[in-house]
Amino acid sequence: MEFSHVVEPALSASTDLLVMVVFGDPSKDATFRALDTATGKGLSEAAKSESFEGKSGQSLVLWSNGATKAKRIAVLGIGPKSEVELPAFRDVGAVAAQVANKVGAKSLALVLPALGSQREGGAIQMLAEGAILGTYKFGRYLTGAEAKKASSLQHFGFIVETKGKKPTAAQSRTVKASIERASVIAAAVSRARDMINEPAAYMTPSQVGAEAEAIAKKHDSVTVQVLSAKKCEDLGMGMFLAVGKGSDQESKLVHLVYKPKKAKKKIALIGKGVTFDSGGYSLKPSNAMEDMKVDMSGAAAVIAAIDAIATLGSEHEVHAIAACCENLVSGRAYKLGDVLTSMDGTTVEINNTDAEGRLTLGDAITYVRTKVQPDEMFDFATLTGACMVALGPYTAGVMSDHDGLCRAWLAAAERAGEDMWRLPLTTRLREQLKSPVADMRNTGDRFGGAITAGLFLKTFAKDTPWVHVDIAGPASLSTSRPHQPRGGTGFAVASIVEYLAKR
Ligand code: BES
Ligand code: MN
Ligand code: ZN
């Protein structure tokens, strides 16, 4: 899909589909009234008969019948202006693109509603991201003709209201920069989605390494190392390697580095990379196991984010680390009651082999803390069902003892339009992790499960400023929303880029 700045005003734009956005009652909108007059009251009559009130999610589509240069007109509601936040435009961009594809339009021109120049760039970015992400399809394994059919929409133009004057150079620059940033972010999110949606039979630990290598090859500023299981053994990563013991796929530690010419800070992003989680001997029931190829969503997010960061540039040195393995059952698999020795020497009694993520992450955190020695580190993990119970399927749980860092992260996530909510690292729950035979055990009780997982990880983070992001809910969706078709969402990529990439 190509994006452009359309300089003709709404009434004279020649396009297959003219799209306008209204904040509630359409009759209050000047563009709507102008189009209504041009169509001989066609728009207001349609609005009346279809009870269109400009609410979020509502839409009207009309054949213009020659009344405008555009073949069709679509009016999309976004809800009252006072309540609309920029990320709402991502869904609007997605719906606009979906309407275009439904009616077979090759081009569309969207009239940007008046938001004030400060928010224009942000809205254009969200609209463009939505258009790309809302038409994302994982079709690699579909063989039918319908599935192979390409989207009709090729050109997505933006009409920026200029009150009769020519668009200024500054406006053109804003449109161009917003479109570019959106394209880079949406490409990275789509890459993460592809990695997540691939079946575990394909997306093995080695394949995750290959994806990282492909990104490093694209950018001079990015280097990669894929550490073998043997190398990880030499490093003493006993927790990480235990999880992959039951698999025929070799465990791999993937380490990508983006280096700017001069770096301010060193920031590490750690992703959970369990390419399939059967639960191990604490076997998951079939329905809970069905979607467990998504258990590498954190790895996909941090790896794909490096691609966008390298394209956009960052003033920081950014590391992405994923300890990748499969949690399976076999004669070599780790068992309940085993005592593992982690990279930092802590011993851990296994009382549940399905709490494998914290074992892989614990050693990844120690690797980062001691080998990378970052100023800040973040981990992204589909870690606990308990986090979904607490916050629902759309919100990530954020845990940290570093208030300033945590607030800065949450602010970036909010700007990026990804729902995240802080949970406390309640120290008292630490008791649940006591073991009679080792320094600790890997799981606590059912209540507070997201927090005890966070406390387990904290043991390894020690004093390094660290934020833990549990993405078990939002990493994949079973019901779609406009800019997120069902399956892997690429959640966290947009927030990471917002936090780290240059403007
Ligand atoms: N990968 C799962 C968590 C998960 C659940 C991710 C649902 C995405 C959707 C994780 O490894 C796991 O199995 N966690 C256990 C922890 C428990 C044994 C303490 C869980 O949540 O049940
Ligand atoms: Mn598990
Ligand atoms: Zn898991």
PDB file of C-alpha atoms and ligand atoms in Angstrom, residues 272 277 284 292 295 352 354-358 382-386 388 443 472, ligand 1:
ATOM      1  CA  LYS A 272      10.276 -14.949  26.212  1.00  0.00           C
ATOM      2  CA  ASP A 277       4.706 -24.742  25.554  1.00  0.00           C
ATOM      3  CA  LYS A 284      -1.510 -28.628  29.762  1.00  0.00           C
ATOM      4  CA  MET A 292       0.883 -22.344  22.709  1.00  0.00           C
ATOM      5  CA  ASP A 295       4.579 -18.448  23.683  1.00  0.00           C
ATOM      6  CA  ASN A 352       5.607 -27.151  38.095  1.00  0.00           C
ATOM      7  CA  ASP A 354       4.579 -25.450  33.131  1.00  0.00           C
ATOM      8  CA  ALA A 355       6.098 -22.429  34.883  1.00  0.00           C
ATOM      9  CA  GLU A 356       8.936 -22.639  32.358  1.00  0.00           C
ATOM     10  CA  GLY A 357       8.948 -19.053  31.144  1.00  0.00           C
ATOM     11  CA  ARG A 358      10.421 -17.643  34.346  1.00  0.00           C
ATOM     12  CA  THR A 382       3.514 -14.458  27.754  1.00  0.00           C
ATOM     13  CA  LEU A 383       4.150 -15.469  31.328  1.00  0.00           C
ATOM     14  CA  THR A 384       0.977 -16.193  33.295  1.00  0.00           C
ATOM     15  CA  GLY A 385      -2.672 -17.026  32.801  1.00  0.00           C
ATOM     16  CA  ALA A 386      -3.125 -15.259  36.146  1.00  0.00           C
ATOM     17  CA  MET A 388      -5.129 -12.485  32.042  1.00  0.00           C
ATOM     18  CA  THR A 443       5.810 -21.519  41.506  1.00  0.00           C
ATOM     19  CA  ALA A 472      -0.034 -13.315  28.070  1.00  0.00           C
TER      20      ALA A 472
HETATM   21  N1  BES B   1       2.828 -19.742  28.516  1.00  0.00           N
HETATM   22  C1  BES B   1       2.085 -19.884  29.706  1.00  0.00           C
HETATM   23  C2  BES B   1       1.203 -18.678  30.035  1.00  0.00           C
HETATM   24  C3  BES B   1       0.120 -18.327  29.049  1.00  0.00           C
HETATM   25  C4  BES B   1      -1.183 -18.713  29.280  1.00  0.00           C
HETATM   26  C5  BES B   1       0.393 -17.566  27.930  1.00  0.00           C
HETATM   27  C6  BES B   1      -2.178 -18.379  28.391  1.00  0.00           C
HETATM   28  C7  BES B   1      -0.602 -17.220  27.031  1.00  0.00           C
HETATM   29  C8  BES B   1      -1.890 -17.623  27.279  1.00  0.00           C
HETATM   30  C9  BES B   1       3.031 -20.110  30.883  1.00  0.00           C
HETATM   31  O1  BES B   1       4.188 -20.793  30.590  1.00  0.00           O
HETATM   32  C10 BES B   1       2.297 -20.948  31.885  1.00  0.00           C
HETATM   33  O2  BES B   1       1.998 -22.067  31.566  1.00  0.00           O
HETATM   34  N2  BES B   1       2.024 -20.383  33.063  1.00  0.00           N
HETATM   35  C11 BES B   1       1.347 -21.084  34.082  1.00  0.00           C
HETATM   36  C12 BES B   1       2.032 -20.766  35.383  1.00  0.00           C
HETATM   37  C13 BES B   1       1.564 -21.624  36.542  1.00  0.00           C
HETATM   38  C14 BES B   1       1.977 -23.058  36.320  1.00  0.00           C
HETATM   39  C15 BES B   1       2.153 -21.088  37.806  1.00  0.00           C
HETATM   40  C16 BES B   1      -0.100 -20.626  34.119  1.00  0.00           C
HETATM   41  O3  BES B   1      -0.359 -19.444  33.911  1.00  0.00           O
HETATM   42  O4  BES B   1      -0.963 -21.472  34.300  1.00  0.00           O
END
